[in-house]
Each structure stands twice: as structure tokens, then as C-alpha cells.
Amino acid sequence: MRSGRKRSTGILAWIFLGLHTARAVTFQIADPVEFSKILDTNSVLTTNVTLNTWLEGPVWIPSAGGYLLFCDQNNNRLKKLVLPSTVTDFLLPPANTLFNGTILDAQERLLTAEAGSAGLKISMVTNGIVTPLVTTCNGLKFYSPNDVVVKSDGTIWFTDPGYNSGIGAPPQAGFQSGYYVYQFNPTNGNATCVPVITNGIIRPNGLCFSPDETKLYVADSDTGRHRIQVYSVSASNTLTGGAVFATVTNGVPDGIRCDVNGRIWSSGGDGAYIFAATDGHLIGKIQFLRIANLCFGGPEYKTLYMTGQPLVASIPVMVAGTPSLKKLKSTFSDGQLHLSWPAPSSGFALQESAQLNPPSVWSNSPLAAIITNGQKVVNVQPTNAAKFFRLRLN
């Protein structure tokens, strides 16, 4: 925490009735002004799933009506939650695969970190088929890949804290010389993997980008540190910095996510922590149980899903997560304006308006999009009238 700034604190306790059980939950409010922008203290926290196992890696799937995937680590499988509480097996991999962190790429394909001794890689899951993407870096194996994120340029970034495979501490013959953070570029020639953080973090765990992707946040879940560090990301994807951004005071930070305004939401030993984008000061906590990971989901990405032991819990929030952001790109050639954005972008629509400033009226564009190279593309014919375009969640 940064010092030299006055903050009022408050505790609000209430009881909720979940679908399976009743639990006590507490809001710990460290910054009342900021807290009021993101959480309604009358919101109800719901227990969607209760399983006697360690649950990890939640990710919201926006297609097919929307559902949550999460990892049942003790039973080595991916589970599917259809709201409010219908749980089924989604994927049963080979023994000791141990899926951990999960994320969707721009084309909404599922990427997962395989942390177990039979995994040790980053994979893509499509239609029940698991395809390895990254199995080694510079010819050396990983110890236990843990979490994964995707930048809008298609690069895949992941951590290896060495927790779940049973492999001894580095260095080990045939393995990396330490616990590192990596960047994989699947479109760079034959695809390249490079370590991007090799010192300054003992156990690199959860990671996420700021909304504008100029910052990378990495959780160090070493019990002596229990902190989140921040790095500046250059246009060429090199990193600088690594200062301590925030500290989790109970347990360690595991999974972390950003909202659209840049706040960091972190798992912790007593619930979810929310840190300010500006300086990392604590805004508040959703304090109830130890959680391992979290994500934003729902139709507007304004539901926070949290996993741990023994439950999946959710609570509505007043700010959307970064999956609600899509970049609309424009190019001009042959006398036409070409607009493009990632396909399928489930739930998003291209909208247009005759003016930008209020009282502007936006409506879904009648222009037909074609899909090419993983992008939706719209060609806009020249006109004497002004037109403005945006991507919007329906």
C-alpha cells in the first residue's frame, strides 16, 4: 500500500441465502467513494456450486446462451455451469493433466494452462479436442504452467510457478532454469516462445493486462511476498519495471483480473480484493472465504465469479470486466472504408449514428459483415453524409 493518503474504512456484514447453503459475507470498505462505484452493498452473493474439491480457472463462455467453465483440480476435469446451478462435466483429460488457468482468445477459443505432470503446456480446446500450443521454450520443459492471458495482437502470455506437477525446484535437467513468465507468439514465423520475466518474482501466478494493454500485472504467490507487481509493456511487447503494485494481506494473490476502468480484482485468503488502478491502494474486499481465482461474466460482464474450496460463488457488480471491450479497427483502400473486429464477438453488434455528440442516436448497422482470417469485416461505401461507428454489447 502507498502511504500518505487518508482513507475511511467501514465494515458491512450481511447474510445471504445461496442455492445450496447460507453463508456470512462481509464487505470491507477501505475507500468508500471508489467502492460505491463498483459494488452495491445490497447485492446478494450467490453460491452457484458446492463441491468438496479445489476449484480453479473460471472463464465465461458468451456463446450458446452463456455459461461458466471452471477447473475441478482434485478430479482432473473441466466443469460447465449453466446458471443458476446446473453443473456437468465439460472435458475429462488424461490423468494428471490438471487444467488450471483458462482464458478465451479473440476468436473465443478456449486456452488453458496444464499444470499437472502429464500436462506441462499451454493448450487450446475446441469441440472437445485438446491441441498443444506451447510445450517447451528454447527446447526446455516447464515446471507447472499456471495461468494464461491473451493480448489483442494474438500473443499468449503465461506463468510457471511450479506448484502442481511434483517436479522438484529448479534447476532440473531438461527443464527451465527457474520459475518464469513467458510470451508465445503463434504468428511469428514458426511460433516463438521467450521468457519475459526471469527475476524479481519468486512464484509468478495470476496475470492480466490493463484495458489499454500498456501494463501487465503479475501476482507473486510466494507466501513471503503475497503481492502484485506491475510492468510497463512496450509496443514491441518488451517489459520494464516490476514495482510492487499492491499487497494481499490474508493469504496470497492467485487469479487476478482487470475491470474496464483498470482496477485490479484479486483472489485472496479471505475473499476478493479490489485495488485502485491509479496507485494500487485497497478499495475494499468481498470477504467470505478463501478463493483461488475469479473472472467477469454474464451478458454484460458485470457478474464476478469466484472459485475456491468448496464452491463457485457469484455477485453482481457495477462495472464490467475487460472482456466487454473489443477493438474496432479501420482501414481505407480502393475508395472504401473497411471496419474489422474479432469474430465471432458473441453479444457484440456494430452500431452507427449520424452524429457523435449528444443527442446522438445509435442503432445496429444494417451493413453485412463477412468473416475472413478470424475477423468480421464490413465495407462502408462513400457517402456525403457523416457516419460514426462503434462496437457495443447488446
Short mmCIF file of C-alpha atoms in Angstrom, two decimals:
data_model
loop_
_atom_site.label_atom_id
_atom_site.label_comp_id
_atom_site.label_asym_id
_atom_site.label_seq_id
_atom_site.Cartn_x
_atom_site.Cartn_y
_atom_site.Cartn_z
CA MET A 1 0.00 0.00 0.00
CA ARG A 2 1.03 3.55 -0.61
CA SER A 3 1.15 5.75 2.44
CA GLY A 4 0.41 9.42 2.97
CA ARG A 5 -3.26 9.34 2.00
CA LYS A 6 -6.22 9.35 4.36
CA ARG A 7 -8.94 6.77 3.91
CA SER A 8 -12.04 5.96 5.86
CA THR A 9 -12.86 2.34 6.50
CA GLY A 10 -16.07 0.58 7.17
CA ILE A 11 -17.42 -2.92 7.60
CA LEU A 12 -20.81 -4.00 6.36
CA ALA A 13 -21.94 -7.51 7.27
CA TRP A 14 -24.96 -9.38 5.98
CA ILE A 15 -26.22 -12.90 5.42
CA PHE A 16 -27.20 -14.32 2.06
CA LEU A 17 -29.19 -17.41 1.19
CA GLY A 18 -27.35 -19.30 -1.52
CA LEU A 19 -28.79 -22.02 -3.69
CA HIS A 20 -27.17 -24.70 -1.56
CA THR A 21 -26.33 -23.14 1.77
CA ALA A 22 -26.34 -19.92 3.76
CA ARG A 23 -23.07 -18.13 4.37
CA ALA A 24 -21.96 -14.93 6.00
CA VAL A 25 -20.24 -12.38 3.80
CA THR A 26 -18.67 -9.07 4.74
CA PHE A 27 -17.84 -6.03 2.67
CA GLN A 28 -14.70 -4.41 3.98
CA ILE A 29 -14.72 -0.87 2.61
CA ALA A 30 -11.38 0.95 2.60
CA ASP A 31 -12.24 3.68 0.06
CA PRO A 32 -15.97 4.47 0.29
CA VAL A 33 -16.06 6.78 -2.73
CA GLU A 34 -14.46 4.27 -5.07
CA PHE A 35 -16.30 1.31 -3.54
CA SER A 36 -19.66 2.96 -4.27
CA LYS A 37 -18.77 2.99 -7.98
CA ILE A 38 -18.28 -0.76 -8.24
CA LEU A 39 -20.41 -2.60 -5.68
CA ASP A 40 -23.90 -2.13 -4.27
CA THR A 41 -23.80 -3.12 -0.62
CA ASN A 42 -27.30 -4.57 -1.01
CA SER A 43 -26.12 -7.03 -3.66
CA VAL A 44 -26.66 -10.71 -2.92
CA LEU A 45 -23.78 -13.15 -3.17
CA THR A 46 -24.95 -16.49 -4.58
CA THR A 47 -23.45 -19.93 -4.15
CA ASN A 48 -23.86 -21.48 -7.61
CA VAL A 49 -21.89 -24.68 -6.98
CA THR A 50 -20.78 -26.54 -3.88
CA LEU A 51 -18.25 -29.33 -4.49
CA ASN A 52 -15.89 -30.91 -2.00
CA THR A 53 -12.84 -30.20 -4.14
CA TRP A 54 -10.40 -27.46 -5.13
CA LEU A 55 -11.89 -25.32 -7.91
CA GLU A 56 -9.84 -23.08 -10.21
CA GLY A 57 -9.67 -21.25 -13.52
CA PRO A 58 -13.17 -19.82 -14.18
CA VAL A 59 -13.90 -18.34 -17.61
CA TRP A 60 -17.18 -17.06 -19.07
CA ILE A 61 -18.22 -18.51 -22.45
CA PRO A 62 -20.51 -15.96 -24.16
CA SER A 63 -21.81 -18.26 -26.91
CA ALA A 64 -24.67 -20.78 -26.74
CA GLY A 65 -26.62 -18.68 -24.25
CA GLY A 66 -23.63 -18.11 -21.98
CA TYR A 67 -22.13 -20.41 -19.35
CA LEU A 68 -19.16 -20.70 -17.00
CA LEU A 69 -16.30 -23.16 -17.29
CA PHE A 70 -14.07 -23.93 -14.32
CA CYS A 71 -11.45 -26.49 -13.32
CA ASP A 72 -12.08 -29.27 -10.83
CA GLN A 73 -8.47 -29.92 -9.94
CA ASN A 74 -8.91 -32.77 -7.47
CA ASN A 75 -10.87 -34.75 -10.07
CA ASN A 76 -8.82 -33.60 -13.08
CA ARG A 77 -11.57 -32.19 -15.31
CA LEU A 78 -13.24 -29.11 -16.70
CA LYS A 79 -16.75 -28.45 -15.41
CA LYS A 80 -19.58 -26.49 -17.02
CA LEU A 81 -22.01 -24.34 -15.05
CA VAL A 82 -25.29 -23.35 -16.69
CA LEU A 83 -26.95 -20.79 -14.48
CA PRO A 84 -28.17 -20.83 -11.89
CA SER A 85 -26.73 -24.16 -10.67
CA THR A 86 -26.65 -26.92 -13.31
CA VAL A 87 -23.18 -28.49 -13.33
CA THR A 88 -21.91 -31.11 -15.79
CA ASP A 89 -18.53 -32.45 -16.90
CA PHE A 90 -17.24 -30.48 -19.88
CA LEU A 91 -13.96 -32.29 -20.55
CA LEU A 92 -12.17 -35.26 -18.96
CA PRO A 93 -8.49 -35.15 -19.98
CA PRO A 94 -5.87 -37.86 -19.41
CA ALA A 95 -4.79 -38.48 -15.82
CA ASN A 96 -2.53 -35.86 -14.22
CA THR A 97 -3.27 -33.21 -16.86
CA LEU A 98 -4.64 -30.82 -14.22
CA PHE A 99 -6.13 -27.83 -16.03
CA ASN A 100 -5.60 -24.59 -14.13
CA GLY A 101 -5.92 -21.09 -15.60
CA THR A 102 -8.24 -20.62 -18.59
CA ILE A 103 -8.95 -17.75 -20.98
CA LEU A 104 -10.60 -17.11 -24.35
CA ASP A 105 -8.63 -15.69 -27.24
CA ALA A 106 -10.04 -13.04 -29.59
CA GLN A 107 -11.86 -15.73 -31.58
CA GLU A 108 -13.39 -17.13 -28.36
CA ARG A 109 -11.31 -20.29 -28.46
CA LEU A 110 -10.51 -21.76 -25.04
CA LEU A 111 -6.88 -21.70 -23.90
CA THR A 112 -5.79 -23.47 -20.76
CA ALA A 113 -2.65 -24.00 -18.69
CA GLU A 114 -1.98 -27.67 -17.98
CA ALA A 115 -0.27 -27.75 -14.60
CA GLY A 116 -0.03 -31.50 -13.93
CA SER A 117 2.87 -33.84 -14.63
CA ALA A 118 1.13 -35.17 -17.77
CA GLY A 119 0.44 -31.64 -18.97
CA LEU A 120 3.20 -29.04 -18.55
CA LYS A 121 1.94 -27.00 -21.50
CA ILE A 122 -0.47 -24.42 -22.84
CA SER A 123 -3.27 -25.92 -24.92
CA MET A 124 -6.30 -24.93 -26.98
CA VAL A 125 -9.62 -26.75 -26.51
CA THR A 126 -12.04 -26.79 -29.46
CA ASN A 127 -15.03 -29.12 -29.73
CA GLY A 128 -13.61 -31.38 -27.05
CA ILE A 129 -10.26 -31.74 -28.80
CA VAL A 130 -7.15 -30.57 -26.92
CA THR A 131 -4.39 -29.19 -29.14
CA PRO A 132 -0.99 -28.37 -27.58
CA LEU A 133 0.23 -24.85 -28.37
CA VAL A 134 3.34 -24.43 -26.22
CA THR A 135 5.17 -27.47 -24.87
CA THR A 136 8.70 -26.10 -24.42
CA CYS A 137 10.63 -22.83 -24.51
CA ASN A 138 14.08 -22.90 -26.11
CA GLY A 139 13.91 -26.70 -26.00
CA LEU A 140 13.34 -26.88 -22.24
CA LYS A 141 10.19 -28.05 -20.42
CA PHE A 142 8.07 -26.04 -17.99
CA TYR A 143 7.59 -26.99 -14.33
CA SER A 144 3.85 -26.35 -13.99
CA PRO A 145 2.12 -23.72 -16.19
CA ASN A 146 -0.48 -21.98 -14.07
CA ASP A 147 -2.30 -19.06 -15.68
CA VAL A 148 -2.65 -17.64 -19.18
CA VAL A 149 -3.83 -14.43 -20.86
CA VAL A 150 -4.05 -13.29 -24.49
CA LYS A 151 -3.13 -9.84 -25.79
CA SER A 152 -5.15 -8.30 -28.63
CA ASP A 153 -2.21 -8.83 -31.01
CA GLY A 154 -2.62 -12.60 -30.54
CA THR A 155 0.39 -13.16 -28.29
CA ILE A 156 -0.15 -15.59 -25.42
CA TRP A 157 1.38 -14.82 -22.01
CA PHE A 158 1.58 -17.37 -19.20
CA THR A 159 3.17 -18.10 -15.83
CA ASP A 160 5.00 -21.08 -14.40
CA PRO A 161 5.24 -21.07 -10.57
CA GLY A 162 5.98 -24.80 -10.38
CA TYR A 163 3.20 -25.79 -7.99
CA ASN A 164 1.22 -28.80 -9.17
CA SER A 165 3.41 -31.25 -11.06
CA GLY A 166 5.53 -32.79 -8.33
CA ILE A 167 8.71 -31.79 -10.15
CA GLY A 168 11.49 -30.60 -7.87
CA ALA A 169 12.64 -27.00 -7.60
CA PRO A 170 14.83 -25.61 -10.38
CA PRO A 171 17.24 -26.23 -11.80
CA GLN A 172 16.27 -29.68 -13.11
CA ALA A 173 17.78 -31.39 -16.16
CA GLY A 174 15.71 -30.74 -19.25
CA PHE A 175 13.64 -28.01 -17.59
CA GLN A 176 13.80 -24.23 -17.40
CA SER A 177 16.35 -22.75 -15.00
CA GLY A 178 13.67 -21.01 -12.91
CA TYR A 179 10.01 -20.10 -12.43
CA TYR A 180 9.32 -17.56 -15.15
CA VAL A 181 6.70 -15.61 -17.10
CA TYR A 182 6.59 -16.35 -20.84
CA GLN A 183 5.31 -14.85 -24.06
CA PHE A 184 4.34 -17.04 -27.00
CA ASN A 185 3.74 -15.61 -30.46
CA PRO A 186 1.82 -18.13 -32.58
CA THR A 187 2.06 -15.99 -35.73
CA ASN A 188 5.77 -15.21 -35.61
CA GLY A 189 7.37 -17.48 -38.23
CA ASN A 190 7.43 -20.97 -36.74
CA ALA A 191 5.94 -19.59 -33.49
CA THR A 192 8.31 -18.40 -30.82
CA CYS A 193 8.37 -18.60 -27.03
CA VAL A 194 10.52 -16.31 -24.92
CA PRO A 195 10.87 -15.78 -21.17
CA VAL A 196 9.86 -12.18 -20.41
CA ILE A 197 10.23 -12.13 -16.60
CA THR A 198 13.09 -14.18 -15.18
CA ASN A 199 13.83 -12.35 -11.94
CA GLY A 200 12.12 -10.23 -9.33
CA ILE A 201 9.25 -12.69 -8.83
CA ILE A 202 9.57 -15.91 -6.86
CA ARG A 203 6.27 -17.63 -7.73
CA PRO A 204 4.62 -15.94 -10.76
CA ASN A 205 0.96 -16.90 -10.68
CA GLY A 206 -2.09 -14.93 -11.93
CA LEU A 207 -1.62 -12.26 -14.58
CA CYS A 208 -3.70 -9.75 -16.52
CA PHE A 209 -3.33 -6.75 -18.81
CA SER A 210 -4.65 -3.27 -18.19
CA PRO A 211 -7.54 -2.29 -20.50
CA ASP A 212 -5.17 -0.44 -22.86
CA GLU A 213 -2.59 -3.26 -22.62
CA THR A 214 0.20 -0.88 -21.62
CA LYS A 215 0.58 -2.59 -18.24
CA LEU A 216 0.97 -6.22 -17.24
CA TYR A 217 0.09 -7.20 -13.67
CA VAL A 218 1.59 -10.40 -12.23
CA ALA A 219 0.77 -11.99 -8.87
CA ASP A 220 3.66 -13.34 -6.80
CA SER A 221 2.06 -16.03 -4.66
CA ASP A 222 5.19 -16.74 -2.66
CA THR A 223 3.99 -16.80 0.96
CA GLY A 224 6.71 -14.37 2.00
CA ARG A 225 5.63 -11.81 -0.61
CA HIS A 226 1.89 -12.20 -1.38
CA ARG A 227 1.88 -9.22 -3.71
CA ILE A 228 1.03 -8.00 -7.21
CA GLN A 229 3.72 -6.40 -9.37
CA VAL A 230 3.23 -4.15 -12.40
CA TYR A 231 5.25 -3.93 -15.61
CA SER A 232 5.13 -1.46 -18.50
CA VAL A 233 4.50 -3.11 -21.88
CA SER A 234 6.13 -1.57 -24.97
CA ALA A 235 4.69 -1.64 -28.48
CA SER A 236 7.12 -4.47 -29.25
CA ASN A 237 5.99 -6.43 -26.16
CA THR A 238 9.09 -5.89 -24.07
CA LEU A 239 8.64 -5.31 -20.34
CA THR A 240 10.15 -2.81 -17.94
CA GLY A 241 9.52 -2.04 -14.29
CA GLY A 242 8.22 -4.62 -11.88
CA ALA A 243 7.37 -2.42 -8.93
CA VAL A 244 5.12 -3.68 -6.16
CA PHE A 245 1.61 -2.53 -7.06
CA ALA A 246 -0.49 -3.99 -4.22
CA THR A 247 -0.31 -6.50 -1.37
CA VAL A 248 -2.84 -9.13 -0.31
CA THR A 249 -2.88 -9.17 3.49
CA ASN A 250 -4.57 -12.54 4.02
CA GLY A 251 -3.21 -15.49 2.07
CA VAL A 252 -1.70 -14.88 -1.37
CA PRO A 253 -2.90 -13.45 -4.67
CA ASP A 254 -3.66 -16.21 -7.15
CA GLY A 255 -6.00 -15.31 -10.00
CA ILE A 256 -6.29 -11.60 -10.91
CA ARG A 257 -8.46 -9.68 -13.41
CA CYS A 258 -8.93 -6.07 -14.58
CA ASP A 259 -12.21 -4.21 -15.00
CA VAL A 260 -12.77 -1.72 -17.83
CA ASN A 261 -11.52 1.16 -15.68
CA GLY A 262 -8.28 -0.58 -14.78
CA ARG A 263 -8.99 -1.69 -11.21
CA ILE A 264 -7.38 -4.98 -10.19
CA TRP A 265 -9.62 -7.68 -8.70
CA SER A 266 -7.58 -10.32 -6.91
CA SER A 267 -8.27 -13.57 -5.13
CA GLY A 268 -7.06 -13.86 -1.54
CA GLY A 269 -7.20 -15.92 1.60
CA ASP A 270 -10.40 -14.27 2.83
CA GLY A 271 -12.20 -13.37 -0.40
CA ALA A 272 -11.80 -10.94 -3.30
CA TYR A 273 -9.63 -7.81 -3.06
CA ILE A 274 -10.19 -4.74 -5.25
CA PHE A 275 -7.27 -2.37 -5.84
CA ALA A 276 -7.33 1.09 -7.45
CA ALA A 277 -5.85 1.46 -10.93
CA THR A 278 -4.07 4.70 -10.03
CA ASP A 279 -1.80 3.62 -7.19
CA GLY A 280 -2.84 0.15 -6.04
CA HIS A 281 -4.48 1.25 -2.80
CA LEU A 282 -7.15 -1.07 -1.43
CA ILE A 283 -10.68 -0.06 -2.37
CA GLY A 284 -12.30 -2.90 -0.48
CA LYS A 285 -12.92 -6.63 -0.12
CA ILE A 286 -15.72 -9.10 -0.69
CA GLN A 287 -14.82 -11.02 2.42
CA PHE A 288 -16.23 -14.51 2.98
CA LEU A 289 -13.92 -17.48 2.14
CA ARG A 290 -10.57 -18.26 0.61
CA ILE A 291 -10.82 -18.07 -3.16
CA ALA A 292 -8.29 -19.17 -5.76
CA ASN A 293 -9.44 -17.43 -8.90
CA LEU A 294 -12.08 -15.16 -10.38
CA CYS A 295 -13.44 -13.76 -13.63
CA PHE A 296 -16.09 -11.43 -15.00
CA GLY A 297 -19.06 -12.94 -16.82
CA GLY A 298 -22.72 -12.65 -17.63
CA PRO A 299 -24.30 -10.89 -20.63
CA GLU A 300 -22.64 -7.55 -19.81
CA TYR A 301 -19.64 -8.98 -17.94
CA LYS A 302 -20.98 -7.40 -14.76
CA THR A 303 -21.03 -10.54 -12.64
CA LEU A 304 -17.97 -11.54 -10.66
CA TYR A 305 -17.48 -15.32 -10.46
CA MET A 306 -15.15 -16.69 -7.77
CA THR A 307 -13.80 -20.22 -7.33
CA GLY A 308 -12.10 -21.89 -4.39
CA GLN A 309 -12.89 -24.70 -2.00
CA PRO A 310 -15.60 -25.85 -1.93
CA LEU A 311 -17.63 -23.51 -4.14
CA VAL A 312 -18.29 -21.32 -7.13
CA ALA A 313 -19.87 -18.06 -5.97
CA SER A 314 -21.06 -15.01 -7.87
CA ILE A 315 -22.09 -11.45 -7.15
CA PRO A 316 -23.36 -8.64 -9.41
CA VAL A 317 -21.02 -5.68 -9.76
CA MET A 318 -21.47 -2.19 -11.19
CA VAL A 319 -18.50 -2.23 -13.56
CA ALA A 320 -17.74 -4.58 -16.46
CA GLY A 321 -14.63 -6.70 -16.88
CA THR A 322 -12.22 -6.22 -19.77
CA PRO A 323 -13.82 -8.98 -21.91
CA SER A 324 -16.54 -6.39 -22.58
CA LEU A 325 -14.01 -4.37 -24.59
CA LYS A 326 -13.47 -5.04 -28.29
CA LYS A 327 -11.31 -3.01 -30.65
CA LEU A 328 -12.91 -1.73 -33.86
CA LYS A 329 -10.19 -1.23 -36.48
CA SER A 330 -10.50 0.89 -39.60
CA THR A 331 -8.55 0.98 -42.87
CA PHE A 332 -9.16 2.84 -46.12
CA SER A 333 -8.44 1.46 -49.59
CA ASP A 334 -9.97 1.50 -53.08
CA GLY A 335 -12.22 4.37 -52.10
CA GLN A 336 -13.85 2.40 -49.27
CA LEU A 337 -13.70 2.38 -45.50
CA HIS A 338 -13.12 -1.10 -44.09
CA LEU A 339 -14.12 -1.85 -40.49
CA SER A 340 -12.98 -5.03 -38.76
CA TRP A 341 -13.20 -6.69 -35.36
CA PRO A 342 -12.62 -10.22 -33.99
CA ALA A 343 -15.08 -12.95 -34.97
CA PRO A 344 -17.40 -14.15 -33.54
CA SER A 345 -17.57 -11.41 -30.82
CA SER A 346 -20.64 -13.05 -29.30
CA GLY A 347 -23.10 -10.48 -27.93
CA PHE A 348 -21.49 -7.54 -29.75
CA ALA A 349 -23.09 -5.52 -32.54
CA LEU A 350 -21.78 -2.88 -34.92
CA GLN A 351 -23.75 0.33 -34.39
CA GLU A 352 -23.86 3.55 -36.36
CA SER A 353 -25.02 7.11 -35.81
CA ALA A 354 -25.26 10.31 -37.88
CA GLN A 355 -23.58 12.31 -35.13
CA LEU A 356 -21.10 11.68 -32.36
CA ASN A 357 -22.11 14.18 -29.72
CA PRO A 358 -25.39 14.05 -27.75
CA PRO A 359 -28.21 13.77 -28.54
CA SER A 360 -26.76 11.10 -30.83
CA VAL A 361 -28.98 8.14 -31.72
CA TRP A 362 -27.22 4.83 -32.18
CA SER A 363 -28.76 1.84 -33.96
CA ASN A 364 -27.50 -1.53 -35.14
CA SER A 365 -25.87 -1.17 -38.53
CA PRO A 366 -27.61 -2.86 -41.50
CA LEU A 367 -24.24 -3.42 -43.17
CA ALA A 368 -23.47 -7.11 -43.61
CA ALA A 369 -20.21 -8.43 -42.18
CA ILE A 370 -18.12 -11.11 -43.83
CA ILE A 371 -15.70 -13.28 -41.86
CA THR A 372 -12.14 -13.58 -43.11
CA ASN A 373 -8.98 -14.61 -41.24
CA GLY A 374 -10.77 -14.63 -37.90
CA GLN A 375 -12.15 -11.12 -38.35
CA LYS A 376 -15.57 -9.70 -39.11
CA VAL A 377 -15.20 -7.16 -41.93
CA VAL A 378 -17.66 -4.50 -43.11
CA ASN A 379 -17.12 -2.39 -46.21
CA VAL A 380 -18.58 1.12 -45.99
CA GLN A 381 -19.44 2.83 -49.27
CA PRO A 382 -18.59 6.53 -49.72
CA THR A 383 -21.35 8.96 -48.79
CA ASN A 384 -21.81 12.69 -48.45
CA ALA A 385 -23.41 12.21 -45.04
CA ALA A 386 -21.38 11.78 -41.86
CA LYS A 387 -21.48 8.37 -40.20
CA PHE A 388 -19.95 7.19 -36.96
CA PHE A 389 -19.48 3.56 -35.92
CA ARG A 390 -18.91 1.71 -32.65
CA LEU A 391 -18.97 -1.81 -31.24
CA ARG A 392 -21.46 -2.35 -28.46
CA LEU A 393 -22.57 -5.20 -26.24
CA ASN A 394 -26.25 -5.91 -26.90
#
